[in-house]
Amino acid sequence: MTPSAAADMDAGRDAGMDPAPLDVLVVGAGPVGLAAAIEAALAGLRVAIIDPRPDPVDKACGEGLMPGAVAALARLGVNPPGMDVRGISYIAGSHRAYAPFPAGPGRGVRRTVLHKALVARAEQTGVRRVLGRVRVLTEDAGGVRAEGTGCSERARWVVAADGLHSPLRRHLGLSRPPGGLGPARPARYGLRRHYRIAPWTDLVEVHWGQDAECYLTPVAPDLVGVALLGPSGPSYAERLAGFPEVAARLRLAAPVGPVLGAGPLRQPVAARRRGRVLLVGDAAGYVDAITGEGIAVGLACARALVDCLRQGAPHDYDAAWHVASRRYRLLTETLLAATAAAPLRRALVPACALAPRVFRAVVGELAR
Ligand SMILES: Cc1cc2nc3c(=O)[nH]c(=O)nc-3n(C[C@H](O)[C@H](O)[C@H](O)COP(=O)(O)OP(=O)(O)OC[C@H]3O[C@@H](n4cnc5c(N)ncnc54)[C@H](O)[C@@H]3O)c2cc1C
């Protein structure tokens, strides 16, 4: 541990507690958990990360890293290969609106590729990896014991980065019903698949359908990810058929790998900390994938979390999380509300095309 990190940790240390062998145990090796682990290791803390899934972990995701996410990963020493994306294009029938990312490209990156890059960096920075599933957390004065299948670890702090449906969040009583305090709208789900085809654009294309969106992200010179977001019900093929222009493009392209899904996407959370356990990433609460920002926001919150621990101020984390995720929550809620009613939804892309400056300003906000 660096002297400054040791001093910071000592400042936050409770008097008379048993020393725990780890400073931080991260539960969940998704992109945000791995980033939190790297962030903590770079701060000089003793860190382990635990996940039951063997490498490389895959997940339903649009796989578009916003420019802010690319920069946050570079800051951690992670530079995953992928396809540069220059901006976002909204498409509905013959209407099109395009806005570039103002300060450099984002990147389309396969989740498995991102996972490998993060794991390599985590190992390089001294993060210990454990294959196991945490089921029970028991807190004492000096730390938390995490026990489950294949694991029994004790740490001063546990970071729960265990995803959208976070078993640890439920275990701690911090989950709220998905309908919770949010507006009464149908729950939304995501499905994604890849197609073997050379990308025809260096933009993330968002096609707006009647009640669903289709996201196309180039992730390799011969691979495009196709993610579909909308209410539950239709299968992937049925949903895709609702986007005839996309379906026509993919007609001769071979599907690659299985369809993966996730949802309901909206996951309200009562608080982001209980005692020595702090929630981050999707586990800390999620609104929707409509703006494609989950990883960028998770990385920003992981940084805020580790800053709070370093400063011996875990009680400040919930407020820091609200600050780090405010822009995402505001933009996402606004876009969901603005596209909930059919007439407004139909007007969205024509309006973006008619007001390119406004659209560019919004995309500029997403890119940060
Ligand atoms: C359809 C769709 C499209 C999306 N598109 C984009 C996009 O284009 N760009 C973007 O930035 N974001 C996008 N997102 C959001 C993004 O995928 C998430 O925000 C991101 O994966 C969150 O990462 P995470 O590390 O918090 O959680 P996850 O990636 O879900 O990782 C959680 C990990 O926790 C592990 N775990 C679970 N329970 C336990 C346990 N008990 N013990 C140990 N480990 C456990 C799991 O095995 C998993 O590896 C999209 C999401 C969806 C659904």
Short mmCIF file of C-alpha atoms and ligand atoms in Angstrom, two decimals:
data_model
loop_
_atom_site.label_atom_id
_atom_site.label_comp_id
_atom_site.label_asym_id
_atom_site.label_seq_id
_atom_site.Cartn_x
_atom_site.Cartn_y
_atom_site.Cartn_z
CA MET A 1 0.00 0.00 0.00
CA THR A 2 1.33 3.48 -0.78
CA PRO A 3 1.98 5.66 2.29
CA SER A 4 -0.81 8.07 1.34
CA ALA A 5 -3.33 5.29 0.77
CA ALA A 6 -2.29 3.67 4.05
CA ALA A 7 -2.81 6.98 5.84
CA ASP A 8 -6.19 7.43 4.18
CA MET A 9 -7.26 3.94 5.16
CA ASP A 10 -5.96 4.40 8.71
CA ALA A 11 -8.02 7.57 8.97
CA GLY A 12 -11.13 5.57 8.18
CA ARG A 13 -10.27 2.62 10.39
CA ASP A 14 -12.56 1.93 13.31
CA ALA A 15 -10.82 1.72 16.68
CA GLY A 16 -10.25 -1.76 18.05
CA MET A 17 -11.35 -3.76 15.00
CA ASP A 18 -9.72 -7.01 13.87
CA PRO A 19 -7.57 -6.36 10.83
CA ALA A 20 -9.09 -7.91 7.71
CA PRO A 21 -6.71 -9.55 5.23
CA LEU A 22 -8.22 -7.54 2.37
CA ASP A 23 -9.09 -3.87 2.15
CA VAL A 24 -11.65 -4.39 -0.61
CA LEU A 25 -13.50 -7.46 -1.87
CA VAL A 26 -15.31 -6.78 -5.15
CA VAL A 27 -18.23 -9.13 -5.82
CA GLY A 28 -18.90 -9.41 -9.56
CA ALA A 29 -16.30 -9.26 -12.33
CA GLY A 30 -18.32 -7.38 -14.92
CA PRO A 31 -16.73 -4.27 -16.43
CA VAL A 32 -17.63 -2.06 -13.46
CA GLY A 33 -16.49 -4.54 -10.79
CA LEU A 34 -13.19 -5.08 -12.60
CA ALA A 35 -12.71 -1.32 -13.02
CA ALA A 36 -13.44 -0.76 -9.31
CA ALA A 37 -10.91 -3.47 -8.42
CA ILE A 38 -8.24 -1.91 -10.66
CA GLU A 39 -9.03 1.56 -9.32
CA ALA A 40 -8.66 0.30 -5.73
CA ALA A 41 -5.44 -1.61 -6.49
CA LEU A 42 -3.96 1.48 -8.16
CA ALA A 43 -4.83 3.39 -4.96
CA GLY A 44 -2.62 0.95 -3.06
CA LEU A 45 -5.38 -1.14 -1.49
CA ARG A 46 -5.34 -4.94 -1.10
CA VAL A 47 -8.06 -6.17 -3.42
CA ALA A 48 -9.71 -9.43 -4.49
CA ILE A 49 -12.55 -9.90 -7.00
CA ILE A 50 -14.93 -12.81 -7.08
CA ASP A 51 -17.25 -14.09 -9.82
CA PRO A 52 -18.67 -17.57 -10.51
CA ARG A 53 -18.36 -17.36 -14.28
CA PRO A 54 -15.28 -18.60 -16.15
CA ASP A 55 -13.46 -16.23 -18.55
CA PRO A 56 -14.34 -14.58 -20.80
CA VAL A 57 -17.63 -13.33 -19.41
CA ASP A 58 -20.26 -12.31 -21.97
CA LYS A 59 -23.50 -10.38 -21.43
CA ALA A 60 -26.43 -8.83 -23.31
CA CYS A 61 -25.08 -5.39 -24.16
CA GLY A 62 -25.07 -2.95 -27.08
CA GLU A 63 -21.25 -2.88 -26.70
CA GLY A 64 -20.89 0.79 -27.58
CA LEU A 65 -18.33 2.44 -25.29
CA MET A 66 -19.04 6.17 -25.16
CA PRO A 67 -15.95 8.40 -25.56
CA GLY A 68 -16.07 9.05 -21.81
CA ALA A 69 -15.84 5.31 -21.15
CA VAL A 70 -12.89 4.95 -23.54
CA ALA A 71 -11.10 7.76 -21.67
CA ALA A 72 -11.96 6.31 -18.23
CA LEU A 73 -10.61 2.91 -19.26
CA ALA A 74 -7.42 4.49 -20.67
CA ARG A 75 -6.92 6.24 -17.31
CA LEU A 76 -6.93 2.78 -15.70
CA GLY A 77 -4.45 1.46 -18.29
CA VAL A 78 -7.07 -0.49 -20.27
CA ASN A 79 -7.24 -0.11 -24.04
CA PRO A 80 -9.46 -2.84 -25.52
CA PRO A 81 -9.37 -3.36 -29.28
CA GLY A 82 -12.55 -2.64 -31.19
CA MET A 83 -14.03 -0.38 -33.84
CA ASP A 84 -13.97 3.40 -33.51
CA VAL A 85 -17.45 4.93 -33.56
CA ARG A 86 -17.63 8.57 -34.60
CA GLY A 87 -21.11 9.42 -33.43
CA ILE A 88 -24.76 8.44 -33.30
CA SER A 89 -27.36 8.25 -36.01
CA TYR A 90 -31.12 8.13 -35.29
CA ILE A 91 -33.18 6.53 -38.05
CA ALA A 92 -36.96 6.16 -38.47
CA GLY A 93 -38.19 5.27 -41.95
CA SER A 94 -36.88 7.97 -44.31
CA HIS A 95 -35.97 10.31 -41.44
CA ARG A 96 -32.36 10.46 -40.30
CA ALA A 97 -30.45 12.58 -37.81
CA TYR A 98 -26.72 12.35 -37.24
CA ALA A 99 -24.46 13.85 -34.59
CA PRO A 100 -20.72 13.30 -34.20
CA PHE A 101 -19.05 12.82 -30.83
CA PRO A 102 -17.46 16.25 -30.34
CA ALA A 103 -14.16 15.22 -28.71
CA GLY A 104 -12.94 12.02 -30.31
CA PRO A 105 -14.51 8.66 -31.02
CA GLY A 106 -16.18 6.09 -28.84
CA ARG A 107 -15.53 2.40 -29.50
CA GLY A 108 -17.56 -0.70 -30.28
CA VAL A 109 -15.98 -3.52 -28.24
CA ARG A 110 -17.16 -7.12 -27.83
CA ARG A 111 -17.90 -7.77 -24.17
CA THR A 112 -15.60 -10.78 -24.16
CA VAL A 113 -12.76 -8.60 -25.50
CA LEU A 114 -13.43 -5.91 -22.89
CA HIS A 115 -13.49 -8.56 -20.17
CA LYS A 116 -10.13 -9.99 -21.24
CA ALA A 117 -8.52 -6.53 -21.31
CA LEU A 118 -9.86 -5.65 -17.85
CA VAL A 119 -8.84 -9.03 -16.36
CA ALA A 120 -5.29 -8.65 -17.74
CA ARG A 121 -4.98 -5.21 -16.18
CA ALA A 122 -6.51 -6.36 -12.87
CA GLU A 123 -3.97 -9.18 -12.62
CA GLN A 124 -1.15 -6.77 -13.54
CA THR A 125 -2.16 -4.42 -10.72
CA GLY A 126 -2.18 -7.23 -8.14
CA VAL A 127 -5.91 -7.93 -7.86
CA ARG A 128 -6.47 -11.51 -6.61
CA ARG A 129 -9.20 -13.38 -8.49
CA VAL A 130 -11.53 -15.93 -6.93
CA LEU A 131 -13.97 -18.22 -8.76
CA GLY A 132 -17.06 -18.36 -6.57
CA ARG A 133 -20.57 -17.06 -5.88
CA VAL A 134 -21.16 -14.95 -2.77
CA ARG A 135 -24.44 -15.74 -1.01
CA VAL A 136 -24.16 -14.32 2.50
CA LEU A 137 -22.45 -11.24 3.93
CA THR A 138 -21.83 -10.96 7.67
CA GLU A 139 -20.55 -7.69 9.02
CA ASP A 140 -18.62 -7.18 12.26
CA ALA A 141 -16.88 -4.15 13.71
CA GLY A 142 -13.78 -4.52 11.58
CA GLY A 143 -15.00 -5.90 8.29
CA VAL A 144 -17.33 -8.11 6.30
CA ARG A 145 -17.17 -11.86 5.73
CA ALA A 146 -18.43 -12.98 2.32
CA GLU A 147 -19.38 -16.63 2.07
CA GLY A 148 -20.95 -18.75 -0.60
CA THR A 149 -20.16 -21.36 -3.21
CA GLY A 150 -16.39 -21.72 -3.52
CA CYS A 151 -15.58 -18.73 -1.33
CA SER A 152 -15.03 -17.45 2.18
CA GLU A 153 -13.29 -14.08 2.21
CA ARG A 154 -13.05 -11.27 4.72
CA ALA A 155 -12.44 -7.65 3.81
CA ARG A 156 -12.74 -4.21 5.38
CA TRP A 157 -15.12 -3.22 2.57
CA VAL A 158 -17.24 -5.16 0.13
CA VAL A 159 -18.10 -3.62 -3.24
CA ALA A 160 -21.20 -5.28 -4.69
CA ALA A 161 -20.91 -5.03 -8.48
CA ASP A 162 -23.10 -8.06 -9.11
CA GLY A 163 -25.24 -6.67 -11.90
CA LEU A 164 -28.79 -5.60 -12.71
CA HIS A 165 -30.55 -8.10 -10.44
CA SER A 166 -27.83 -7.92 -7.76
CA PRO A 167 -28.38 -10.83 -5.35
CA LEU A 168 -26.40 -8.92 -2.72
CA ARG A 169 -28.63 -5.86 -3.05
CA ARG A 170 -31.62 -8.11 -2.34
CA HIS A 171 -29.75 -9.84 0.50
CA LEU A 172 -29.17 -6.41 2.09
CA GLY A 173 -32.81 -5.35 1.63
CA LEU A 174 -31.87 -2.45 -0.68
CA SER A 175 -33.91 -3.48 -3.77
CA ARG A 176 -37.17 -1.75 -4.58
CA PRO A 177 -39.86 -3.22 -6.83
CA PRO A 178 -39.06 -2.36 -10.49
CA GLY A 179 -42.35 -0.44 -10.79
CA GLY A 180 -41.34 1.32 -7.56
CA LEU A 181 -41.35 5.06 -7.73
CA GLY A 182 -40.90 5.23 -11.49
CA PRO A 183 -43.59 6.31 -13.94
CA ALA A 184 -46.19 3.64 -14.78
CA ARG A 185 -44.79 2.39 -18.10
CA PRO A 186 -44.34 -1.17 -19.34
CA ALA A 187 -41.11 -2.80 -18.18
CA ARG A 188 -38.41 -2.84 -20.86
CA TYR A 189 -36.03 -5.64 -21.78
CA GLY A 190 -32.93 -5.97 -23.94
CA LEU A 191 -31.93 -8.71 -26.39
CA ARG A 192 -28.80 -8.85 -28.47
CA ARG A 193 -27.10 -10.97 -31.10
CA HIS A 194 -24.10 -10.59 -33.44
CA TYR A 195 -24.00 -10.90 -37.21
CA ARG A 196 -21.03 -11.76 -39.42
CA ILE A 197 -20.98 -8.76 -41.74
CA ALA A 198 -18.57 -5.92 -42.49
CA PRO A 199 -19.83 -2.76 -40.75
CA TRP A 200 -21.33 -0.33 -43.28
CA THR A 201 -20.96 2.66 -40.95
CA ASP A 202 -18.71 3.98 -38.21
CA LEU A 203 -21.71 5.29 -36.27
CA VAL A 204 -23.91 3.61 -33.71
CA GLU A 205 -27.19 3.41 -35.61
CA VAL A 206 -30.36 3.62 -33.53
CA HIS A 207 -33.48 2.61 -35.47
CA TRP A 208 -36.70 3.74 -33.82
CA GLY A 209 -39.64 1.36 -34.17
CA GLN A 210 -43.21 1.57 -32.94
CA ASP A 211 -42.44 0.52 -29.36
CA ALA A 212 -38.83 -0.70 -29.58
CA GLU A 213 -35.38 0.43 -30.67
CA CYS A 214 -32.71 -1.43 -32.61
CA TYR A 215 -29.05 -0.55 -31.93
CA LEU A 216 -26.36 -1.49 -34.43
CA THR A 217 -22.77 -1.27 -33.22
CA PRO A 218 -19.69 -2.25 -35.25
CA VAL A 219 -17.46 -4.31 -32.92
CA ALA A 220 -14.94 -5.93 -35.32
CA PRO A 221 -14.06 -5.62 -39.04
CA ASP A 222 -16.45 -8.50 -39.75
CA LEU A 223 -18.92 -8.26 -36.87
CA VAL A 224 -21.89 -6.06 -35.99
CA GLY A 225 -23.83 -6.25 -32.72
CA VAL A 226 -27.60 -5.86 -32.99
CA ALA A 227 -29.36 -5.02 -29.72
CA LEU A 228 -33.12 -4.65 -29.38
CA LEU A 229 -34.79 -2.77 -26.53
CA GLY A 230 -38.51 -2.77 -25.83
CA PRO A 231 -41.37 -4.28 -23.84
CA SER A 232 -41.43 -8.02 -23.16
CA GLY A 233 -43.22 -10.42 -25.50
CA PRO A 234 -41.80 -10.81 -28.99
CA SER A 235 -38.86 -13.11 -29.70
CA TYR A 236 -35.63 -11.68 -31.09
CA ALA A 237 -36.60 -12.66 -34.66
CA GLU A 238 -40.10 -11.19 -34.31
CA ARG A 239 -38.69 -7.99 -32.86
CA LEU A 240 -36.05 -7.71 -35.62
CA ALA A 241 -38.74 -8.15 -38.28
CA GLY A 242 -40.22 -4.88 -36.98
CA PHE A 243 -37.14 -3.12 -38.45
CA PRO A 244 -37.39 -4.04 -42.17
CA GLU A 245 -34.40 -1.90 -43.21
CA VAL A 246 -32.15 -3.64 -40.66
CA ALA A 247 -33.57 -7.07 -41.44
CA ALA A 248 -32.86 -6.49 -45.16
CA ARG A 249 -29.23 -5.54 -44.44
CA LEU A 250 -28.74 -8.66 -42.33
CA ARG A 251 -30.57 -11.01 -44.71
CA LEU A 252 -27.38 -12.67 -45.95
CA ALA A 253 -25.33 -12.24 -42.77
CA ALA A 254 -24.80 -15.30 -40.57
CA PRO A 255 -25.91 -14.90 -36.95
CA VAL A 256 -23.01 -15.51 -34.55
CA GLY A 257 -23.56 -16.96 -31.08
CA PRO A 258 -26.74 -17.09 -29.04
CA VAL A 259 -29.31 -14.39 -28.34
CA LEU A 260 -28.65 -13.01 -24.85
CA GLY A 261 -31.22 -11.03 -22.91
CA ALA A 262 -31.54 -8.83 -19.83
CA GLY A 263 -34.36 -7.15 -17.93
CA PRO A 264 -36.52 -5.70 -16.63
CA LEU A 265 -34.05 -2.87 -17.08
CA ARG A 266 -35.41 -0.38 -14.54
CA GLN A 267 -34.04 -1.30 -11.11
CA PRO A 268 -34.73 1.24 -8.39
CA VAL A 269 -32.55 1.01 -5.29
CA ALA A 270 -33.23 2.31 -1.78
CA ALA A 271 -29.61 3.26 -0.96
CA ARG A 272 -26.15 2.49 -2.27
CA ARG A 273 -24.52 1.59 1.01
CA ARG A 274 -25.34 -0.54 3.99
CA GLY A 275 -22.60 -0.52 6.59
CA ARG A 276 -19.39 -1.73 4.96
CA VAL A 277 -21.04 -2.86 1.72
CA LEU A 278 -21.25 -0.43 -1.19
CA LEU A 279 -23.16 -0.98 -4.46
CA VAL A 280 -21.78 0.05 -7.86
CA GLY A 281 -22.55 -0.51 -11.55
CA ASP A 282 -26.00 -1.82 -12.50
CA ALA A 283 -26.31 -3.18 -8.94
CA ALA A 284 -26.48 0.41 -7.67
CA GLY A 285 -29.63 1.12 -9.68
CA TYR A 286 -30.43 1.25 -13.38
CA VAL A 287 -32.88 3.20 -15.50
CA ASP A 288 -32.55 1.95 -19.08
CA ALA A 289 -30.03 1.22 -21.85
CA ILE A 290 -31.70 3.69 -24.24
CA THR A 291 -28.74 6.11 -24.15
CA GLY A 292 -26.04 3.38 -24.23
CA GLU A 293 -24.18 4.79 -21.26
CA GLY A 294 -24.21 2.03 -18.63
CA ILE A 295 -20.50 1.33 -18.69
CA ALA A 296 -19.41 4.99 -18.79
CA VAL A 297 -21.59 5.79 -15.78
CA GLY A 298 -20.49 2.66 -13.92
CA LEU A 299 -16.83 3.56 -14.43
CA ALA A 300 -17.41 7.10 -13.11
CA CYS A 301 -19.23 5.74 -10.05
CA ALA A 302 -16.50 3.14 -9.41
CA ARG A 303 -13.96 5.95 -9.33
CA ALA A 304 -16.13 7.96 -6.93
CA LEU A 305 -16.53 4.91 -4.69
CA VAL A 306 -12.81 4.24 -4.41
CA ASP A 307 -12.17 7.96 -3.75
CA CYS A 308 -14.62 7.78 -0.84
CA LEU A 309 -12.89 4.70 0.61
CA ARG A 310 -9.45 6.27 0.20
CA GLN A 311 -10.61 9.35 2.03
CA GLY A 312 -12.10 7.27 4.84
CA ALA A 313 -15.53 8.65 3.89
CA PRO A 314 -17.73 5.73 2.77
CA HIS A 315 -20.76 7.63 4.11
CA ASP A 316 -20.19 10.19 1.32
CA TYR A 317 -20.57 7.57 -1.39
CA ASP A 318 -24.34 7.71 -1.89
CA ALA A 319 -24.14 11.47 -2.56
CA ALA A 320 -21.09 10.98 -4.81
CA TRP A 321 -23.00 8.31 -6.76
CA HIS A 322 -25.90 10.73 -7.28
CA VAL A 323 -23.52 13.36 -8.65
CA ALA A 324 -21.64 10.92 -10.92
CA SER A 325 -24.86 9.42 -12.36
CA ARG A 326 -27.07 12.55 -12.46
CA ARG A 327 -26.59 13.38 -16.15
CA TYR A 328 -27.26 9.76 -17.18
CA ARG A 329 -30.41 9.51 -15.07
CA LEU A 330 -31.73 12.83 -16.33
CA LEU A 331 -31.08 12.15 -20.04
CA THR A 332 -32.39 8.61 -19.84
CA GLU A 333 -35.58 9.51 -17.95
CA THR A 334 -36.19 12.42 -20.35
CA LEU A 335 -35.76 10.28 -23.45
CA LEU A 336 -37.98 7.52 -22.02
CA ALA A 337 -40.68 10.02 -21.10
CA ALA A 338 -40.44 11.78 -24.47
CA THR A 339 -40.87 8.54 -26.39
CA ALA A 340 -43.51 6.83 -24.26
CA ALA A 341 -46.50 8.22 -26.17
CA ALA A 342 -46.80 7.09 -29.81
CA PRO A 343 -47.20 10.58 -31.42
CA LEU A 344 -44.15 11.96 -29.58
CA ARG A 345 -42.18 8.83 -30.40
CA ARG A 346 -42.99 9.20 -34.12
CA ALA A 347 -41.95 12.88 -33.96
CA LEU A 348 -38.56 12.24 -32.29
CA VAL A 349 -36.31 11.52 -35.28
CA PRO A 350 -37.91 14.14 -37.59
CA ALA A 351 -37.48 16.67 -34.76
CA CYS A 352 -33.80 15.69 -34.28
CA ALA A 353 -33.27 16.07 -38.05
CA LEU A 354 -34.93 19.50 -38.02
CA ALA A 355 -32.96 20.69 -34.99
CA PRO A 356 -29.46 19.31 -35.57
CA ARG A 357 -27.88 21.67 -33.05
CA VAL A 358 -30.08 20.38 -30.25
CA PHE A 359 -29.40 16.77 -31.26
CA ARG A 360 -25.66 17.47 -31.39
CA ALA A 361 -25.79 19.07 -27.94
CA VAL A 362 -27.55 16.00 -26.50
CA VAL A 363 -25.08 13.60 -28.12
CA GLY A 364 -22.26 15.81 -26.80
CA GLU A 365 -23.65 15.27 -23.30
CA LEU A 366 -23.83 11.50 -23.85
CA ALA A 367 -20.23 11.47 -25.04
CA ARG A 368 -18.79 12.99 -21.86
C1 LIG B 1 -29.50 -4.74 -24.23
C2 LIG B 1 -28.51 -3.87 -23.50
C3 LIG B 1 -27.73 -3.00 -24.24
C4 LIG B 1 -26.78 -2.20 -23.58
N1 LIG B 1 -25.98 -1.40 -24.33
C5 LIG B 1 -25.00 -0.70 -23.74
C6 LIG B 1 -24.07 0.04 -24.53
O1 LIG B 1 -24.11 0.06 -25.76
N2 LIG B 1 -23.09 0.75 -23.87
C7 LIG B 1 -23.00 0.74 -22.51
O2 LIG B 1 -22.09 1.40 -21.96
N3 LIG B 1 -23.85 0.02 -21.74
C8 LIG B 1 -24.85 -0.69 -22.32
N4 LIG B 1 -25.68 -1.45 -21.56
C9 LIG B 1 -25.51 -1.46 -20.10
C10 LIG B 1 -24.30 -2.30 -19.68
O3 LIG B 1 -24.37 -3.58 -20.27
C11 LIG B 1 -24.27 -2.42 -18.15
O4 LIG B 1 -24.42 -1.13 -17.59
C12 LIG B 1 -22.97 -3.05 -17.66
O5 LIG B 1 -22.86 -4.38 -18.08
C13 LIG B 1 -22.92 -3.01 -16.14
O6 LIG B 1 -21.77 -3.67 -15.71
P1 LIG B 1 -21.67 -4.28 -14.24
O7 LIG B 1 -20.23 -4.64 -14.07
O8 LIG B 1 -22.32 -3.36 -13.27
O9 LIG B 1 -22.61 -5.57 -14.25
P2 LIG B 1 -22.53 -6.94 -15.12
O10 LIG B 1 -21.83 -6.69 -16.40
O11 LIG B 1 -23.91 -7.43 -15.15
O12 LIG B 1 -21.63 -7.89 -14.22
C14 LIG B 1 -22.09 -8.42 -13.01
C15 LIG B 1 -21.23 -9.62 -12.63
O13 LIG B 1 -21.59 -10.05 -11.31
C16 LIG B 1 -21.49 -11.44 -11.25
N5 LIG B 1 -22.28 -11.92 -10.12
C17 LIG B 1 -23.63 -11.92 -10.00
N6 LIG B 1 -23.99 -12.44 -8.79
C18 LIG B 1 -22.84 -12.76 -8.15
C19 LIG B 1 -22.57 -13.32 -6.88
N7 LIG B 1 -23.54 -13.66 -6.03
N8 LIG B 1 -21.26 -13.53 -6.53
C20 LIG B 1 -20.27 -13.19 -7.38
N9 LIG B 1 -20.48 -12.63 -8.60
C21 LIG B 1 -21.76 -12.43 -8.98
C22 LIG B 1 -21.98 -11.91 -12.61
O14 LIG B 1 -21.51 -13.21 -12.93
C23 LIG B 1 -21.41 -10.83 -13.54
O15 LIG B 1 -20.17 -11.22 -14.10
C24 LIG B 1 -26.65 -2.25 -22.17
C25 LIG B 1 -27.46 -3.11 -21.43
C26 LIG B 1 -28.39 -3.91 -22.09
C27 LIG B 1 -29.24 -4.84 -21.29
#
